Coordinates of C-alpha atoms and ligand atoms in Angstrom, one line a residue:
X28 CA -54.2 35.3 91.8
X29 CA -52.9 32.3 93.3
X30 CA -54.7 29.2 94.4
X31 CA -53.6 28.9 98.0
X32 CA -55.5 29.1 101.1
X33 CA -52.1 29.9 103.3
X34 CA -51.1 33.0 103.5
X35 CA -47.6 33.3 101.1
X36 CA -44.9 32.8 103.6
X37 CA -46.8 29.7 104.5
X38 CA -46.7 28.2 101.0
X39 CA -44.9 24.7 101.6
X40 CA -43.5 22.0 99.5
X41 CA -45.6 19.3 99.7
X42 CA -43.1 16.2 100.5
X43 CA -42.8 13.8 103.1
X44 CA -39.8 13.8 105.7
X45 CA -37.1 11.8 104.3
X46 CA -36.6 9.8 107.2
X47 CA -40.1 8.6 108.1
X48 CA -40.3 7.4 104.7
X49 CA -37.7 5.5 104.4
X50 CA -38.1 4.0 107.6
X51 CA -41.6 2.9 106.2
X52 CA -40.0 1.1 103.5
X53 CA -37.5 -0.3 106.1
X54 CA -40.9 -1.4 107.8
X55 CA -42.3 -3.1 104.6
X56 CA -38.7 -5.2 104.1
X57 CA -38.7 -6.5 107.5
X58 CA -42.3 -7.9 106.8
X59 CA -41.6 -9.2 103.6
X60 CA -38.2 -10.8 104.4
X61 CA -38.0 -10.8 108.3
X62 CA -36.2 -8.5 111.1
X63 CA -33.2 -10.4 111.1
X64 CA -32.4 -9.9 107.3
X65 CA -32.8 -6.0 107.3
X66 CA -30.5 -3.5 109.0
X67 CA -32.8 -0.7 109.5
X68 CA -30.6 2.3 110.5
X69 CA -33.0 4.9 109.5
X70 CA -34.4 6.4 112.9
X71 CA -32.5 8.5 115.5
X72 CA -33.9 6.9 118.5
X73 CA -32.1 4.1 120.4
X74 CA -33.2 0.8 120.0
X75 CA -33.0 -2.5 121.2
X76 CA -31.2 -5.6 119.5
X77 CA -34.2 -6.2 119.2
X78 CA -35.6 -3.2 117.8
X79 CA -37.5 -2.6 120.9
X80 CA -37.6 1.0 121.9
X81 CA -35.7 2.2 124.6
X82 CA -37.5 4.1 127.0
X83 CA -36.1 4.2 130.8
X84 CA -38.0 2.0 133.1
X85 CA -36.7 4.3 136.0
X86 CA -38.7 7.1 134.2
X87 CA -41.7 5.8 133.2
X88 CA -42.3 3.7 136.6
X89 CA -41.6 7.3 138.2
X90 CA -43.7 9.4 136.1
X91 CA -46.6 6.7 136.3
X92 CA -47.1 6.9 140.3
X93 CA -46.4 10.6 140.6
X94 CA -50.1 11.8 142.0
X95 CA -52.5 13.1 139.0
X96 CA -52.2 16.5 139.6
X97 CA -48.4 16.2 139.4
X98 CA -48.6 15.5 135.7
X99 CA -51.9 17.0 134.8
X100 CA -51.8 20.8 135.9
X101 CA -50.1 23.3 133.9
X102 CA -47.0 24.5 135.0
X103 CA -45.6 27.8 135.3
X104 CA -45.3 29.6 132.1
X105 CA -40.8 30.0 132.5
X106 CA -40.8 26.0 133.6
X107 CA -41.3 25.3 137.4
X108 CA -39.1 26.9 139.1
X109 CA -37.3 23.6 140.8
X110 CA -37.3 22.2 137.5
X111 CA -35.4 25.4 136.4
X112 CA -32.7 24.7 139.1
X113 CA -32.5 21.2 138.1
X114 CA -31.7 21.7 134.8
X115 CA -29.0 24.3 135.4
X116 CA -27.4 21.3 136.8
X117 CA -28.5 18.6 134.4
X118 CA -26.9 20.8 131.9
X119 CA -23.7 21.8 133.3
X120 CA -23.3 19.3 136.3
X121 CA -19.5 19.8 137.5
X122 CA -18.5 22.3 134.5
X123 CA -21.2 25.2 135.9
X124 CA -19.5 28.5 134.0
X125 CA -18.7 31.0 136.4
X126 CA -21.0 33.8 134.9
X127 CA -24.9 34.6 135.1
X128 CA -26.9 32.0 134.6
X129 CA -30.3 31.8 133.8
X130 CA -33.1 28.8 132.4
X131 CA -36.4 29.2 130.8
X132 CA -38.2 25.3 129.9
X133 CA -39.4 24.4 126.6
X134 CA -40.8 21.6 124.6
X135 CA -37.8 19.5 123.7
X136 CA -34.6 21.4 122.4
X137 CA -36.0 22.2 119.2
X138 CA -38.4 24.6 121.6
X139 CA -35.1 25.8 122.8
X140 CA -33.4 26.1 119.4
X141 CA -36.7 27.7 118.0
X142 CA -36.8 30.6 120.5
X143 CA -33.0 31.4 120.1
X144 CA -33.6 31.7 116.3
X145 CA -36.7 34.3 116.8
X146 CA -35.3 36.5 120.1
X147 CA -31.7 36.3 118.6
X148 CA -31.6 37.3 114.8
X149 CA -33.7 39.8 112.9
X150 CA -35.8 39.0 109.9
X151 CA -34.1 38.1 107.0
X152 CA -30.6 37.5 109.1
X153 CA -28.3 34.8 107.9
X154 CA -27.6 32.0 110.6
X155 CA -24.4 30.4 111.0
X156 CA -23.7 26.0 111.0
X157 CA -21.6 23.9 109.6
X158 CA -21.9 22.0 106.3
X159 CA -23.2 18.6 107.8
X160 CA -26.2 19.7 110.2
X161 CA -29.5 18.6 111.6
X162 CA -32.1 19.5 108.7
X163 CA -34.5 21.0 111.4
X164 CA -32.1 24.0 111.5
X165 CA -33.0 25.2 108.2
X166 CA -36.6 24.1 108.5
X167 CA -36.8 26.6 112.0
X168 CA -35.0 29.3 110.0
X169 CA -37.2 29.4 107.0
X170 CA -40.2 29.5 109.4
X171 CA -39.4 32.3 110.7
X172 CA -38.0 34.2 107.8
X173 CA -34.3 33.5 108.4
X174 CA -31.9 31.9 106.2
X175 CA -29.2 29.1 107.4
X176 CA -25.6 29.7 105.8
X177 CA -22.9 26.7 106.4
X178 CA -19.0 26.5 106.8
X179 CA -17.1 23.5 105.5
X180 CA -17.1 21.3 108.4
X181 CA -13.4 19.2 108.3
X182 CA -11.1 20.5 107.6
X183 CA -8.4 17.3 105.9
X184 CA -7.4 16.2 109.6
X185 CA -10.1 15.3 111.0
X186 CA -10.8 17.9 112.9
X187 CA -13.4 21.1 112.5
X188 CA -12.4 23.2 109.3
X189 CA -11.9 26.5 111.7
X190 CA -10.4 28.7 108.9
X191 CA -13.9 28.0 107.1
X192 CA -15.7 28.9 110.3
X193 CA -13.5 32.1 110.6
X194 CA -14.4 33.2 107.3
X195 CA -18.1 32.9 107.5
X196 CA -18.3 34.3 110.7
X197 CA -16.4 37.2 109.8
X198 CA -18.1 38.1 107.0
X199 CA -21.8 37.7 108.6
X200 CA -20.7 39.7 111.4
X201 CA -19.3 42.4 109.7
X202 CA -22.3 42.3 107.4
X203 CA -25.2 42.0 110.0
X204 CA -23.4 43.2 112.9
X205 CA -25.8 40.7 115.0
X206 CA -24.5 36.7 114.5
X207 CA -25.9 33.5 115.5
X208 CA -23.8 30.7 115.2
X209 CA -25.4 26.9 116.0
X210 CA -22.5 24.7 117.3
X211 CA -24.0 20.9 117.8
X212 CA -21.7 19.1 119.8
X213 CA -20.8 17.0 121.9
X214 CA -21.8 13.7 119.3
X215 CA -22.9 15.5 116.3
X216 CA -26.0 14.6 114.0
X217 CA -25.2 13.2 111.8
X218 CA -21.4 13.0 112.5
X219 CA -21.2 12.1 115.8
X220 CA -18.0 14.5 116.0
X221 CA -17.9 16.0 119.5
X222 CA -15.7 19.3 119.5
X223 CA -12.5 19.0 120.8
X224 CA -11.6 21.7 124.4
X225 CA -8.6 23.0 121.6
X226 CA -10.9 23.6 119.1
X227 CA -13.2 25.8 121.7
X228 CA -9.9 27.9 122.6
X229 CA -9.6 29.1 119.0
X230 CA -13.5 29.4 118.5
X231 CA -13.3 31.4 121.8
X232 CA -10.3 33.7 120.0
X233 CA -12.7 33.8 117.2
X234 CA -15.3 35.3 118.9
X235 CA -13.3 37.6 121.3
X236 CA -12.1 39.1 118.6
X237 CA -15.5 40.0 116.7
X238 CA -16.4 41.3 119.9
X239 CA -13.7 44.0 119.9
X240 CA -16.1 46.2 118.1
X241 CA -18.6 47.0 120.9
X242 CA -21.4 47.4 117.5
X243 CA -21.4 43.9 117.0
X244 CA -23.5 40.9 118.9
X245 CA -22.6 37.7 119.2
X246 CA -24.4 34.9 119.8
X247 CA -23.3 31.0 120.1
X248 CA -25.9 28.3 120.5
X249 CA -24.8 25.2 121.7
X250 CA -27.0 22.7 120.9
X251 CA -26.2 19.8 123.6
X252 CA -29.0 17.2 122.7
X253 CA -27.1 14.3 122.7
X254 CA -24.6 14.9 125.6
X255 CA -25.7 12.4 128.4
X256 CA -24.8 10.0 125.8
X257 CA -21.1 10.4 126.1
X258 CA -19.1 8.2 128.0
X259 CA -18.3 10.0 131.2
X260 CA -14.8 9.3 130.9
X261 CA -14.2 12.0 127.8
X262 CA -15.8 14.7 130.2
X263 CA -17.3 16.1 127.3
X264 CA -18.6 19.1 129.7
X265 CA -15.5 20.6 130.4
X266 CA -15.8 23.3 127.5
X267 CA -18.4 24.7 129.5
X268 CA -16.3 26.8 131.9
X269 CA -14.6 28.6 129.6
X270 CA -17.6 30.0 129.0
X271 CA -16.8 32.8 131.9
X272 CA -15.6 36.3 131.7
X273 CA -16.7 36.8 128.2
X274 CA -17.2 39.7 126.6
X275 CA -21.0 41.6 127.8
X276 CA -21.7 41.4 123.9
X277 CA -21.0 37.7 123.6
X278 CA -24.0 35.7 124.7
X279 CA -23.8 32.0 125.2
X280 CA -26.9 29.8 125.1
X281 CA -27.9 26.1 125.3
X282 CA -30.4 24.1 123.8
X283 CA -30.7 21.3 126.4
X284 CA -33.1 18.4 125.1
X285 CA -34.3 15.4 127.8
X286 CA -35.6 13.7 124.4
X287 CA -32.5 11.0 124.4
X288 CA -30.6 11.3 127.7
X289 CA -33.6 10.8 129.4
X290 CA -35.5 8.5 126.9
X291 CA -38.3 11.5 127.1
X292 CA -39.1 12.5 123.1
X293 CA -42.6 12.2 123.4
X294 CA -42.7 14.4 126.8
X295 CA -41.5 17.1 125.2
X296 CA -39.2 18.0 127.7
X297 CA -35.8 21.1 127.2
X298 CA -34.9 24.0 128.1
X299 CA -33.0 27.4 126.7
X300 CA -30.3 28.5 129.1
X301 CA -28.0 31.5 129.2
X302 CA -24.4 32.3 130.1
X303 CA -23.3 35.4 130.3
X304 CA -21.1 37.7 132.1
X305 CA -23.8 40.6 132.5
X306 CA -26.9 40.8 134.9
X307 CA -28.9 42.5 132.9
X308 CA -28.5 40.6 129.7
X309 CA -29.3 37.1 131.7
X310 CA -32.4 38.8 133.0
X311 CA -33.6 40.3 129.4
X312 CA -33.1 36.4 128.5
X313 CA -35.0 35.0 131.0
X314 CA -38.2 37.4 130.2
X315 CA -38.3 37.7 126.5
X316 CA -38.0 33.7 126.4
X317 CA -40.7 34.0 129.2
X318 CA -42.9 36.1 126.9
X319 CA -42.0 33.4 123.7
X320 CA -43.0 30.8 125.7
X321 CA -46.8 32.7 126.3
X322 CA -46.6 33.9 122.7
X323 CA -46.2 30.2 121.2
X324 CA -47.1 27.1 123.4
X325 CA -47.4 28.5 126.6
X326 CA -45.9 26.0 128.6
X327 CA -44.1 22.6 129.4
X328 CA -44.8 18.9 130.2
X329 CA -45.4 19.4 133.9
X330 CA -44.8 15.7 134.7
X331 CA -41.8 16.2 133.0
X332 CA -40.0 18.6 134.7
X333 CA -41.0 16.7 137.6
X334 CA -39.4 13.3 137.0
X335 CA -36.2 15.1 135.7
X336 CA -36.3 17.7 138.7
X337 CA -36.7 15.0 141.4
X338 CA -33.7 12.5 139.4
X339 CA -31.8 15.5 140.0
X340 CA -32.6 16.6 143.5
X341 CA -33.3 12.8 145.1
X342 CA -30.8 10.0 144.9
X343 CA -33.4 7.3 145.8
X344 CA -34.8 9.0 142.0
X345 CA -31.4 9.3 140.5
X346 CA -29.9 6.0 141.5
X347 CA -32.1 3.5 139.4
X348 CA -31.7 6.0 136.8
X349 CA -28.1 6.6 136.1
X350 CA -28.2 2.8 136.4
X351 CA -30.2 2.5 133.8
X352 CA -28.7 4.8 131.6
X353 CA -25.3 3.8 132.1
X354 CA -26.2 0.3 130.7
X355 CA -27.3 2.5 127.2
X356 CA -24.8 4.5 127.0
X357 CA -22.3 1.2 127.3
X358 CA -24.2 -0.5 124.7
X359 CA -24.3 1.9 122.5
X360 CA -20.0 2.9 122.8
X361 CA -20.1 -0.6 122.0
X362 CA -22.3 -1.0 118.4
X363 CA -19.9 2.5 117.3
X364 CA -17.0 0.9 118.5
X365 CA -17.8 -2.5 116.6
X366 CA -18.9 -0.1 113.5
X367 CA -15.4 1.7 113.3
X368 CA -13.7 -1.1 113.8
X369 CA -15.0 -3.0 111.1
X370 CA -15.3 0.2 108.5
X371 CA -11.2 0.5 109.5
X372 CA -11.1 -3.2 108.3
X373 CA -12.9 -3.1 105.4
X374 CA -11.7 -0.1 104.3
X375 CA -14.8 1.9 104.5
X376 CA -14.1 6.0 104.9
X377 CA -16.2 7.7 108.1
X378 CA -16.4 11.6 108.8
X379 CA -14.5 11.6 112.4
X380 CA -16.8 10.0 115.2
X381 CA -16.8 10.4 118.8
X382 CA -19.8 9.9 120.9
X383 CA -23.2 9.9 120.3
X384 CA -26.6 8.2 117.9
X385 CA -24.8 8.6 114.7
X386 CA -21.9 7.8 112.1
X387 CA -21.5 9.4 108.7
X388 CA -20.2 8.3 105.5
X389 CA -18.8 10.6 103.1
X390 CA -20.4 9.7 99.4
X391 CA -20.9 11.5 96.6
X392 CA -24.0 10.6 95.3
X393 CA -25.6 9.6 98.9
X394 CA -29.6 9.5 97.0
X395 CA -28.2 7.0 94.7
X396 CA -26.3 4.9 97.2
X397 CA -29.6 5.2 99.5
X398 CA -31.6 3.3 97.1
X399 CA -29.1 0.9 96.2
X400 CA -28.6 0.3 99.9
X401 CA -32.2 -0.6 100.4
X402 CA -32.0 -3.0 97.5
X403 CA -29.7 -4.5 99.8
X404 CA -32.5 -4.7 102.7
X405 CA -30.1 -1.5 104.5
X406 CA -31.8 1.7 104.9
X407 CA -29.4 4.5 105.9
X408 CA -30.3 8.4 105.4
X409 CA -29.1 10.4 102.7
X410 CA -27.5 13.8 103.5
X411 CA -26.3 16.9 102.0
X412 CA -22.8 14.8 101.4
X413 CA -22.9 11.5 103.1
X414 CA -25.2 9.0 104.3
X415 CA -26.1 8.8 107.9
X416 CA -26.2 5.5 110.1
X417 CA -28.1 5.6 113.1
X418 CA -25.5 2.9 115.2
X419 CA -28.4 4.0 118.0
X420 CA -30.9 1.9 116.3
X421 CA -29.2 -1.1 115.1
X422 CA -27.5 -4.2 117.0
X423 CA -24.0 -5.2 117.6
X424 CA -24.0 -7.6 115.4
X425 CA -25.7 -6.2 112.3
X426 CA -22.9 -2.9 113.5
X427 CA -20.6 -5.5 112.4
X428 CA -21.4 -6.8 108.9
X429 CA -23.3 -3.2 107.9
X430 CA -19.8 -1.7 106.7
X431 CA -18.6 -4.2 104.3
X432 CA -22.4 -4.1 102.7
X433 CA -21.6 -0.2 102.4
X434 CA -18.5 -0.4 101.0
X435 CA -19.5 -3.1 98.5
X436 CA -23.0 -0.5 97.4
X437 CA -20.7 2.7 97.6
X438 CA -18.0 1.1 95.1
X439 CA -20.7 1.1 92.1
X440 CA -21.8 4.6 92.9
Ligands
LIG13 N1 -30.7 18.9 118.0 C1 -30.4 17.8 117.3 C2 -29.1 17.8 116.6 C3 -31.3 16.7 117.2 O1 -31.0 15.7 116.5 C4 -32.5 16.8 118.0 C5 -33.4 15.7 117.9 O2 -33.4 14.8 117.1 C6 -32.8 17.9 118.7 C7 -31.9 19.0 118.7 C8 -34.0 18.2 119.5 O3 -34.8 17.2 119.9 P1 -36.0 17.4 120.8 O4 -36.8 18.6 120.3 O5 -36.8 16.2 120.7 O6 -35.5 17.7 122.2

């Protein structure tokens, strides 16, 4: 008989998260030898040069005078019903698919991502990502008795290994006849790659064709947490509209997240939207996710909803903030552009980057590079098959001597 008090699906390994931990050691250097010796690239949250945290003023000064009640009832069990409008638009803004639409709010996009794993797969279903994902993917799948399968990511262009995609997807959907696939883009974690509108077209093929067999399901998450930090100019939103006249048995859904392009983590503030070219199937998505919500944390952040609603809805709201984050999203184009730059110079090799927190360098022994790294006072994350630099966290200057420090650790590993 075993010792455990949890039940046997709930037996754990007891570890601590990679990431916090090594960001406590980044926490002990900067003590011990001072902030402006350590490059501390260990947290995905944007920073100041300074190491400041960045969290909107236009937000926070909003939030704090809305009325008590605002922020301190419960709101409705879906997500407010205004809030569920706004977000339709704060997801999609001028790239709305032509198709049935429909919202349900949850805590952060891992809420969102959460609920798609448990009302879209069965028990024991295999979950499709690529190679390079966001741990949290296989965390959420084990929880809930799924497993997380993974396609080479590049493919030796620089661009998304679709032939590897192809062949997983295939063979899951013939197997299970029911597929999720996660697709995290634009601005990848950990890559930063954003998809390419191309690369959609062929994943759209892809999918079109699995759907010929009216037996099988298909289901694409796009996980869009990191979006509002593209530079408007790439208009990484206009994949979206292909997204109409699909298939009935191809479902799209988003995991929207107001944790980074909204500076709201701690809120706990997403939602799970649906695209679809069916009535019936948008309104089966809006109450089963309904019915998750009651079934798990019942519901949102109503202050929240509210700041992000009104930011929406009210230009004397959305003015200061699209201000505000259009100075982030500047400063941080700037630290990746400084980061590439110098790693082209110096020779250093990067998985392709576009937009977003992250970069990622391919290495073959990324735990041993990690720790030699922090010898070197510069504490980077180690991954499946690369180690992960959060440009989001770290200055422009420190962005610009980081690269030759990795290069110099990465040639003895
Ligand atoms: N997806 C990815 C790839 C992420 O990196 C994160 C957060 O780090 C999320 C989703 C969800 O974040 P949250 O639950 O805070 O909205």
């Amino acid at each position: 008989m075993s010792n455990n008090m949890v039940a046997d699906h709930a037996i754990r390994p007891v570890e601590n998260d990679t990431i916090f931990t090594i960001s406590a050691k980044a926490s002990e250097a900067v003590l011990k030898y001072g902030a402006e010796n350590v490059i501390n690239s260990s947290m995905g949250v944007l920073l100041e040069d300074n190491g400041d945290f960045v969290a909107f003023e236009s937000v926070y000064s909003y939030l704090k005078d809305l009325d008590n009640p605002k922020i301190a009832a419960y709101a409705s069990i879906e997500g407010d019903s205004d809030f569920l409008q706004a977000v339709k638009k704060a997801c999609f803004k001028n790239h709305m698919p032509n198709a049935y639409i429909e919202a349900v709010a949850t805590p952060g996009g891992s809420g969102a991502i959460h609920h798609a794993i448990f009302n879209y797969t069965n028990i024991g279903d295999s979950i499709l990502t690529s190679s390079l994902y966001w741990d949290p993917y296989n965390t959420m799948c084990v929880e809930n008795s799924r497993k997380l399968d993974t396609y080479n990511m590049f493919n030796g262009n620089g661009g998304l290994d679709i032939d590897a995609f192809k062949e997983k997807f295939d063979y899951h959907l013939n197997k299970q006849k029911r597929l999720l696939t996660i697709f995290n883009t634009p601005a990848h974690n950990p890559t930063g790659y954003s998809i390419s509108d191309e690369e959609w077209d062929k994943i759209i093929d892809i999918l079109k064709q699995g759907a010929s067999n009216k037996e099988n399901k298909i289901i694409v998450l796009v996980d869009v947490a990191y979006i509002d930090f593209c530079d408007e100019k790439f208009d990484r939103r206009a994949f979206m509209e292909k997204f109409a006249g699909l298939e009935e048995n191809i479902l799209i859904l988003f995991a929207f997240s107001a944790s980074k392009g909204y500076t709201m983590y701690g809120l706990r503030n997403g939602a799970l939207l649906c695209v679809t070219s069916k009535e019936e199937i948008a309104k089966e998505f809006f109450y089963t996710n309904l019915h998750s919500n009651r079934g798990t944390w019942s519901n949102g952040t109503k202050g929240a909803m509210k700041v992000l609603t009104d930011i929406i809805n009210d230009e004397n709201v959305g003015k200061p903030f699209y201000e505000d984050r259009e100075h982030y999203v500047k400063l941080l184009r700037k630290r990746a552009d400084v980061f590439l730059e110098k790693s082209s110079e110096v020779g250093l090799e990067l998985y392709p980057y576009k937009d977003g927190f992250f970069v990622c360098i391919p290495c073959k022994n990324p735990l041993e590079a990690c720790e030699k790294l922090m010898k070197n006072n510069v504490f980077a994350i180690p991954l499946q098959t690369g180690l992960r630099f959060a440009v989001c966290a770290v200055s422009e200057d420190k962005c610009m001597v980081a690269p030759k420090k990795i290069k110099e650790v990465l040639a003895e590993c």
